[in-house]
CSV table of C-alpha atoms and ligand atoms in Angstrom, one decimal:
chain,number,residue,atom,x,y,z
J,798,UNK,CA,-155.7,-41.9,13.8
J,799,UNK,CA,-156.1,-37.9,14.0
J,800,UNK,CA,-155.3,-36.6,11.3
J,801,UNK,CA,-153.3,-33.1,11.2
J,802,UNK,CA,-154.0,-29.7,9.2
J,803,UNK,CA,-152.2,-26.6,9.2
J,804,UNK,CA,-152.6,-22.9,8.2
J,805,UNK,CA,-149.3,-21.5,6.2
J,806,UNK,CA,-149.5,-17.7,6.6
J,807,UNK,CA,-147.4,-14.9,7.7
J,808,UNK,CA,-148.4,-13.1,9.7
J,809,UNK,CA,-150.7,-16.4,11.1
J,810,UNK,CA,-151.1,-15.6,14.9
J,811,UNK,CA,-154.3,-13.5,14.2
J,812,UNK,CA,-156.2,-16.7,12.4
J,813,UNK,CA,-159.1,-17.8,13.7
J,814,UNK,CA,-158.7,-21.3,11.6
J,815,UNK,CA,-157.5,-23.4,14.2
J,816,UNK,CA,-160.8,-22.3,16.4
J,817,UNK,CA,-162.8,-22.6,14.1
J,818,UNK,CA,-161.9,-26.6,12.6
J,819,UNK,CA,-162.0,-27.4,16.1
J,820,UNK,CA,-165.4,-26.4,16.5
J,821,UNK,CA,-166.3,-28.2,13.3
J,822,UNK,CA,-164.4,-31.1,14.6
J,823,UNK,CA,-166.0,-31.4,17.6
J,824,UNK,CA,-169.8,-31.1,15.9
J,825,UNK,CA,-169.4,-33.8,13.4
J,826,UNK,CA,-167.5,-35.7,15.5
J,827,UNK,CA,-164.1,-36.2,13.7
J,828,UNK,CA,-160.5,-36.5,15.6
J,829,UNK,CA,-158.0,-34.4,14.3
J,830,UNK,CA,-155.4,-31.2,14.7
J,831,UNK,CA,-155.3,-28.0,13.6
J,832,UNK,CA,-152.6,-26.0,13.9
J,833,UNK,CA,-151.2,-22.1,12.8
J,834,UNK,CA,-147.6,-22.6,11.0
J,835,UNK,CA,-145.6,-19.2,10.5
J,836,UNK,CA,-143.4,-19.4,7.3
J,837,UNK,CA,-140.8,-17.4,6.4
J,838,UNK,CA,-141.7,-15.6,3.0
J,839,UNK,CA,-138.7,-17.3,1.1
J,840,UNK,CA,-139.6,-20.8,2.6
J,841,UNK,CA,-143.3,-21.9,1.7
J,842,UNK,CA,-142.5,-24.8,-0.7
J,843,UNK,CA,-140.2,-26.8,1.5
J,844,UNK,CA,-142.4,-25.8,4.4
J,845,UNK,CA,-145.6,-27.8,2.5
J,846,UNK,CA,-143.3,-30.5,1.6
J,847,UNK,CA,-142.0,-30.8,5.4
J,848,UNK,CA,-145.1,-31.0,6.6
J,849,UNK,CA,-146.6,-33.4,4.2
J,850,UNK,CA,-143.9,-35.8,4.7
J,851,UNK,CA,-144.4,-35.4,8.2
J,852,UNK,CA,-147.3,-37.0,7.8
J,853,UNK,CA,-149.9,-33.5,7.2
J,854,UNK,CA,-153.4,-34.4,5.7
J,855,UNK,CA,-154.2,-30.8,4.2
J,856,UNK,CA,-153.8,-27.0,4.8
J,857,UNK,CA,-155.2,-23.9,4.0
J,858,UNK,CA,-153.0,-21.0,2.8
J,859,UNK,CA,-153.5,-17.3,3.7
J,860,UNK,CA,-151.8,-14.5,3.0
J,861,UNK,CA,-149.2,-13.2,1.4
J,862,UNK,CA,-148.9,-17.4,0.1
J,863,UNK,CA,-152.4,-18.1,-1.9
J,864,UNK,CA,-150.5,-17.0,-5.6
J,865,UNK,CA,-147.8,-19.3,-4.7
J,866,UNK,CA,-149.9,-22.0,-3.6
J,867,UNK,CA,-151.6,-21.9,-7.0
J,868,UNK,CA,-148.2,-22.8,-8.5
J,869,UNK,CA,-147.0,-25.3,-6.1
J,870,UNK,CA,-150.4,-27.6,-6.7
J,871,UNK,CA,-150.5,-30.7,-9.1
J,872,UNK,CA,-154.1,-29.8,-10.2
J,873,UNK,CA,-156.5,-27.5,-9.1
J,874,UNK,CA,-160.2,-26.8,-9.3
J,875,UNK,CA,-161.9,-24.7,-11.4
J,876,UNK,CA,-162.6,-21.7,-8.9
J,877,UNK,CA,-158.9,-21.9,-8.0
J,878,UNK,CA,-157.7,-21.5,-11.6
J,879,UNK,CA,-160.0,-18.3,-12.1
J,880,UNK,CA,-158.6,-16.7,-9.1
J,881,UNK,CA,-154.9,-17.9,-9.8
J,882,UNK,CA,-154.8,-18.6,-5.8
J,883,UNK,CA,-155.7,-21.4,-3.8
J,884,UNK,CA,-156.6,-21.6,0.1
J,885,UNK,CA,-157.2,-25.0,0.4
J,886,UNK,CA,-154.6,-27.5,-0.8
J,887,UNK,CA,-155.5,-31.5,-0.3
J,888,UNK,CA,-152.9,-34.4,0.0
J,889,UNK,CA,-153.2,-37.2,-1.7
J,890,UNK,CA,-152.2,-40.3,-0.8
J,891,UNK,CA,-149.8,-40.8,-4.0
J,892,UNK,CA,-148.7,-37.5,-2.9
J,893,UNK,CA,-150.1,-35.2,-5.2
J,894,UNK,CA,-151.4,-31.3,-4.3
J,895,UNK,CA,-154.8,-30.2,-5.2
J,896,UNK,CA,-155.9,-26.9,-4.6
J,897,UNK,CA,-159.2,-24.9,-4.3
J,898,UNK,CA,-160.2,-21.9,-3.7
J,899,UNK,CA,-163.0,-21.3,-1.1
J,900,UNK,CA,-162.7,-18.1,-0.6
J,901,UNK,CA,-165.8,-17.0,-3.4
J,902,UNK,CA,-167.9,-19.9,-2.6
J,903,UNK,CA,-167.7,-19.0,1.5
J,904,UNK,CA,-168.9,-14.9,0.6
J,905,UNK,CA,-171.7,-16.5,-1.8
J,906,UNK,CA,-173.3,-18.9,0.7
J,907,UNK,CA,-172.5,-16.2,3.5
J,908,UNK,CA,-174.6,-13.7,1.5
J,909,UNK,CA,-177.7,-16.3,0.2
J,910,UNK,CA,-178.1,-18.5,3.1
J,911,UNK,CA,-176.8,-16.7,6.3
J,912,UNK,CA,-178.4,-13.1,5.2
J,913,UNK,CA,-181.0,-14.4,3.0
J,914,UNK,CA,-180.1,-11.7,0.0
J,915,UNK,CA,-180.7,-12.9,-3.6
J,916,UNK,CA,-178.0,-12.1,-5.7
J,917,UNK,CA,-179.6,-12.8,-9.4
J,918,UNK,CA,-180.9,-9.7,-11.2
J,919,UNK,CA,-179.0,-7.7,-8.7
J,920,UNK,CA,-176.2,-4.6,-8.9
J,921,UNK,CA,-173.3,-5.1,-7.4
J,922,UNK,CA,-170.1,-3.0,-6.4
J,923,UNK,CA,-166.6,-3.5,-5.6
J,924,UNK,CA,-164.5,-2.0,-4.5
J,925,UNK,CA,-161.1,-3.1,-4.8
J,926,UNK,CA,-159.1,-5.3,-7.4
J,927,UNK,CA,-156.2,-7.4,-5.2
J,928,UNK,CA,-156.0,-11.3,-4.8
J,929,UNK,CA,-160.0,-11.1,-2.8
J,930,UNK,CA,-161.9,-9.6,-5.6
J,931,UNK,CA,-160.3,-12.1,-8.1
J,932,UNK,CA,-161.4,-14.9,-5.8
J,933,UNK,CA,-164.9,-13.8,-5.3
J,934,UNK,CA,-165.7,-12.9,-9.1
J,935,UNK,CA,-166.9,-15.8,-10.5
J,936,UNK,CA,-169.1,-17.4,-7.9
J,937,UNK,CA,-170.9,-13.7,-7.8
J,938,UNK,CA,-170.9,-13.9,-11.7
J,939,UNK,CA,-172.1,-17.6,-11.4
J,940,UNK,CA,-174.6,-16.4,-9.2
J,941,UNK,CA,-176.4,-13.7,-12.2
J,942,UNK,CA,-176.2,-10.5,-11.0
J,943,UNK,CA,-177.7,-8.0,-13.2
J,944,UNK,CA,-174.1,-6.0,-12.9
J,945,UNK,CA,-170.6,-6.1,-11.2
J,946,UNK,CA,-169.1,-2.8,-11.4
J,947,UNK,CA,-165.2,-3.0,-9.8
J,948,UNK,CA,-163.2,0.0,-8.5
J,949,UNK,CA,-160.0,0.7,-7.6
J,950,UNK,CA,-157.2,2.9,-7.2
J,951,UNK,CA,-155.5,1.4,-9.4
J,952,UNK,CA,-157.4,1.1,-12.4
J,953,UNK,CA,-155.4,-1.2,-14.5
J,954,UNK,CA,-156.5,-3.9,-12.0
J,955,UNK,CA,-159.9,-3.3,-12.3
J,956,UNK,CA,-159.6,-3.3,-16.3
J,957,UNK,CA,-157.3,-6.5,-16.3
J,958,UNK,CA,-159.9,-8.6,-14.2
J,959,UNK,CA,-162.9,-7.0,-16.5
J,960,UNK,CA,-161.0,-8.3,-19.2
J,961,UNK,CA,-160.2,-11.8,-17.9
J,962,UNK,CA,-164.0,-12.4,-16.2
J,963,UNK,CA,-166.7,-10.9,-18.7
J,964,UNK,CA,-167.5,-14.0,-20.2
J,965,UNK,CA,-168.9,-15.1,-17.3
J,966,UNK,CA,-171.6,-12.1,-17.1
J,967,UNK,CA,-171.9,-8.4,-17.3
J,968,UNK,CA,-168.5,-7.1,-15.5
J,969,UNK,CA,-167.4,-3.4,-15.8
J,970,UNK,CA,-164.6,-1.2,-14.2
J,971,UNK,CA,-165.5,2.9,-13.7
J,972,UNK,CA,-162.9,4.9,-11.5
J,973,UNK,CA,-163.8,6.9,-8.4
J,974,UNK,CA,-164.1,10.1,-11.0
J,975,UNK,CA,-166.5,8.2,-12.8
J,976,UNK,CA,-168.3,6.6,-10.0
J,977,UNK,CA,-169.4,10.1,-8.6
J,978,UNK,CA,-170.8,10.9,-12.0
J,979,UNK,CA,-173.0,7.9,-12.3
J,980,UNK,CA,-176.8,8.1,-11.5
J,981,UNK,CA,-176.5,4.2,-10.7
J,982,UNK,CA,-176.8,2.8,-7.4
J,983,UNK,CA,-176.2,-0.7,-6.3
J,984,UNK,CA,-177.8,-3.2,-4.1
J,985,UNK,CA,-174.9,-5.1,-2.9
J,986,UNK,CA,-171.5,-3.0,-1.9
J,987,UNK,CA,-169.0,-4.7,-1.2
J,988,UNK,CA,-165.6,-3.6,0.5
J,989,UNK,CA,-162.5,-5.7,-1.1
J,990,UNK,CA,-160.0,-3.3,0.0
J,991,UNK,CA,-157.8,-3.9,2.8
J,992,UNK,CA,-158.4,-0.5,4.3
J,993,UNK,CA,-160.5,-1.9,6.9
J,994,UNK,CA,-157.3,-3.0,8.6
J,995,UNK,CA,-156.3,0.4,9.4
J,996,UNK,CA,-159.5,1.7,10.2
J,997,UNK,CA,-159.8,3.4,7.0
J,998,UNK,CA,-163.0,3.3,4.6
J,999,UNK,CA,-162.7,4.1,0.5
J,1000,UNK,CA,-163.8,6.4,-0.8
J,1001,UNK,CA,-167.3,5.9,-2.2
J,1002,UNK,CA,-170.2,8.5,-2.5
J,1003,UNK,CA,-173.2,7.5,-0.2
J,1004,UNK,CA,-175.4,8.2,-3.0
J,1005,UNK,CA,-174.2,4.7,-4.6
J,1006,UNK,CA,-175.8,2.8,-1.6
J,1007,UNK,CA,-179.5,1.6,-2.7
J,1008,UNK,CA,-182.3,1.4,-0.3
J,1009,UNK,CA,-182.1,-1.6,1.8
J,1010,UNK,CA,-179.0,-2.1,0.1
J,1011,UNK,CA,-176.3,-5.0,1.9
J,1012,UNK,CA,-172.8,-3.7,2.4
J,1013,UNK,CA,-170.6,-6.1,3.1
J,1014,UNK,CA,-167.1,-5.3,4.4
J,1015,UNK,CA,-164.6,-8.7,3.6
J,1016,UNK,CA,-162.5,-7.7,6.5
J,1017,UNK,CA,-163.8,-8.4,9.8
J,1018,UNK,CA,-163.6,-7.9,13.7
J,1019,UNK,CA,-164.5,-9.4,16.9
J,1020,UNK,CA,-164.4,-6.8,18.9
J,1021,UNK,CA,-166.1,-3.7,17.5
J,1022,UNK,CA,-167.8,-2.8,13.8
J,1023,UNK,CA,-165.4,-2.1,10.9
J,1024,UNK,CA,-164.5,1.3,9.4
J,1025,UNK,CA,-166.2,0.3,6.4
J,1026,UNK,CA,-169.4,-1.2,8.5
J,1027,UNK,CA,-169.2,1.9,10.2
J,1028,UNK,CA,-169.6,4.2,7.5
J,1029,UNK,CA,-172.5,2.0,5.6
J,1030,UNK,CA,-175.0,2.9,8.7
J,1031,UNK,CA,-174.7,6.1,7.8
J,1032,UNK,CA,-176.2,4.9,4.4
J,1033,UNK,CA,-179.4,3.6,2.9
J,1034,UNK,CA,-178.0,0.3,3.2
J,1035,UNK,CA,-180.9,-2.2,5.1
J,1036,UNK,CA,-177.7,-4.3,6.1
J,1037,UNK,CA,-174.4,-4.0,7.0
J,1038,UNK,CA,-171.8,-7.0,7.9
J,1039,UNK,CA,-168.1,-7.5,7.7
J,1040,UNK,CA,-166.2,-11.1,6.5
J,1041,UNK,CA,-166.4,-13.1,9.6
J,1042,UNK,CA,-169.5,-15.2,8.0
J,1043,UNK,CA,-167.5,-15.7,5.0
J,1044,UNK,CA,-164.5,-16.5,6.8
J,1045,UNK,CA,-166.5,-19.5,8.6
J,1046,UNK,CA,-167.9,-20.6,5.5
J,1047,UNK,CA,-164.3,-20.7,3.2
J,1048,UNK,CA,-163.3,-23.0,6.6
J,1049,UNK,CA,-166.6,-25.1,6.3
J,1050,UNK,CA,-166.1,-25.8,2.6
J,1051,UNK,CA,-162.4,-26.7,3.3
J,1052,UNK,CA,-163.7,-28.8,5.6
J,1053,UNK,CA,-166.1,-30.9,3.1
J,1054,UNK,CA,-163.0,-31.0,1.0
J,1055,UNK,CA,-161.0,-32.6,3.2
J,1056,UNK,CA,-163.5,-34.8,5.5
J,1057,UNK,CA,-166.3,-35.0,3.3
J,1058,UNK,CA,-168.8,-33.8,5.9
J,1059,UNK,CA,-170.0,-30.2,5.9
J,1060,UNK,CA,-170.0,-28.7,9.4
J,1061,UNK,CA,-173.6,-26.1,10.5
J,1062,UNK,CA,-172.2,-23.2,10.1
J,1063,UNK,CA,-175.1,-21.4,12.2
J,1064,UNK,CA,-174.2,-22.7,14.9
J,1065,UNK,CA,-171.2,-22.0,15.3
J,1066,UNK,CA,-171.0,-18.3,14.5
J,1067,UNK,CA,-172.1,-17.0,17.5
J,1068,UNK,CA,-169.4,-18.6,19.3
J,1069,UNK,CA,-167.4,-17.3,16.5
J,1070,UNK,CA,-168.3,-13.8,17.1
H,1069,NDP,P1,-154.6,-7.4,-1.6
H,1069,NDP,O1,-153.4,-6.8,-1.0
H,1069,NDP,O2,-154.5,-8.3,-2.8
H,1069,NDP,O3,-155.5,-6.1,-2.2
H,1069,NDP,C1,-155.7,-5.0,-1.5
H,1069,NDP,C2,-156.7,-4.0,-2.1
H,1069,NDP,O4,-156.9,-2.9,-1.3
H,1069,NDP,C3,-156.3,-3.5,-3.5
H,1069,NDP,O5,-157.4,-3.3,-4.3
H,1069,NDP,C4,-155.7,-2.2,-3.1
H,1069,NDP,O6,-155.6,-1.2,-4.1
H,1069,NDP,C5,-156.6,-1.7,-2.0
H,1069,NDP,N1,-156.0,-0.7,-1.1
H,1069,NDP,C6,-155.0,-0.9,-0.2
H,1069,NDP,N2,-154.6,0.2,0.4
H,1069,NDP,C7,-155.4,1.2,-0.2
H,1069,NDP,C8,-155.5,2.6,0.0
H,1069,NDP,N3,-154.7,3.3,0.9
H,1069,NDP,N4,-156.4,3.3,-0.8
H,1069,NDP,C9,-157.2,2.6,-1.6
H,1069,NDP,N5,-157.1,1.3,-1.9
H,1069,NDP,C10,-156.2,0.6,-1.2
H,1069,NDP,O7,-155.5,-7.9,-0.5
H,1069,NDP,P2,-156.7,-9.0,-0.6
H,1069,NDP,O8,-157.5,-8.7,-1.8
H,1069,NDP,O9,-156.2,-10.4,-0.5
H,1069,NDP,O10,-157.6,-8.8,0.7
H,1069,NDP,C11,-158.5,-7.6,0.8
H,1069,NDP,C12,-159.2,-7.7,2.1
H,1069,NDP,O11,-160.1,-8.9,2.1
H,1069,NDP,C13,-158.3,-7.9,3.4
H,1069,NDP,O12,-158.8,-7.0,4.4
H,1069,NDP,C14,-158.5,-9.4,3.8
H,1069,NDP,O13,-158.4,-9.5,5.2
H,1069,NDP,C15,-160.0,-9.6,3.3
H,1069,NDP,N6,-160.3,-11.0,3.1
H,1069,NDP,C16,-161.2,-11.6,3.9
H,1069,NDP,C17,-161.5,-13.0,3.7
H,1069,NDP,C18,-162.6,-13.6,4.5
H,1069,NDP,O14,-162.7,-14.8,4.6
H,1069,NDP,N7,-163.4,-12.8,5.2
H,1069,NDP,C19,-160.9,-13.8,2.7
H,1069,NDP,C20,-159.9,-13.0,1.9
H,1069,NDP,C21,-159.6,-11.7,2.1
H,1069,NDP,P3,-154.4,-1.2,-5.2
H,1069,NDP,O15,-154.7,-2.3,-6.2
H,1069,NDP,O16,-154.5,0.2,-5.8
H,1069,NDP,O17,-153.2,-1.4,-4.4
């Protein structure tokens, strides 16, 4: 039997999923299909149940459906209930849905394994407070960095996720104003914004950027360096990379959800790239 996944998105054509699982497919050996499925915004639910009953084994979930997703599952793991979004949804065979969220757990092994960066007893900065920074708080948390300082333009994001994540470690929120008067400067920056998708960069002070510091830009491109990757080389940062690694590993732990067998990511980045 091959067995069949999907990505529910819209827009979907960009995704790189379907690429991707069949390069994992191919390494460990498993048959099965991977498809992009463009839903209209008003028709998500009945588009899961369609293609469930059509005989679906699993699908991932990206943007603008993750919050919905959430909703729509019978359970859901612990990651998935922090971020209130899933990205990964398993079927059952009595039919149930449960959804995880990978998205935290892909940047996290990106950043420890693939770049070989430590992130306990570490600073860290984010900027930007939409559905991305929710998903990624708790596996940095988890991970014991000595601070996670969030920014935004909107503030009240910032402080509502502040609020809803410092018992897991030391979280704060400071606005740009107060950014630029802070003598602190972090080790990890990380872009959460969507601004890379216009070519745009926020607005940070260089000055935030530690010495060998890793920016790390969650948007990513093929074809040429981000606006954000751009602008940390003109930093003290020792490294600078945008979201494809995480991207690959979200897919791989998907993957191990559905087919218990987690693909080499390494090897498959380049082809990736
Ligand atoms: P959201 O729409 O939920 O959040 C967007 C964020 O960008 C908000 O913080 C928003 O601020 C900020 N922003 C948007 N426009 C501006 C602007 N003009 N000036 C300042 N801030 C702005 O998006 P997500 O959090 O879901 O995604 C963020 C990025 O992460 C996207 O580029 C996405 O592609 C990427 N991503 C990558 C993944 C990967 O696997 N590599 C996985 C998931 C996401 P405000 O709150 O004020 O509106």
């Amino acid at each position: 039997m091959i067995k069949q996944y999907t990505v529910f998105g819209n827009p979907v054509e960009q995704s790189l999923s379907p690429q991707i699982h069949a390069l994992f497919a191919e390494q460990v050996q498993r048959r099965l299909e991977y498809s992009k499925t463009l839903v209209d915004e008003t028709k998500f639910r009945e588009s899961v149940a369609q293609y469930q009953n059509s005989g679906g084994h699993g699908c991932n979930v990206t943007l603008p459906f993750k919050g919905e997703a959430f909703e729509l599952c019978d359970s859901v793991s612990d990651e998935a209930e922090l971020a209130a979004a899933v990205n990964t949804i398993k079927f059952q065979p009595d039919g149930r849905l449960v959804g995880h969220n990978t998205d935290g757990s892909g940047l996290v092994r990106d950043i420890k394994s693939n770049h070989q960066i430590n992130i306990e007893g570490k600073r860290i900065l984010i900027s930007g407070a939409g559905g991305a920074c929710r998903g990624i708080l708790y596996p940095l948390l988890a991970s014991k960095p000595s601070l996670v300082t969030i920014t935004n333009r909107s503030m009240d994001k910032a402080e509502a996720l502040v609020e809803k994540f410092s018992e897991f470690g030391p979280v704060d929120a400071l606005s740009g104003e107060q950014l630029k008067q802070s003598s602190l400067q972090y080790d990890i920056i990380i872009n959460a914004t969507s601004l890379s998708l216009k070519g745009e960069t926020p607005d940070l002070d260089k000055n935030l950027v530690a010495n060998g510091a890793l920016a790390y830009d969650l948007s990513y491109s093929r074809s040429s360096d981000t606006a954000f990757v751009s602008w940390a080389r003109g930093t003290e940062a020792g490294k600078a990379t945008d979201g494809l690694g995480m991207l690959l590993e979200q897919a791989a732990d998907a993957f191990f959800i559905w087919e218990d067998v987690r693909p080499k990511t390494r090897l498959i980045l380049p082809k990736i790239r």
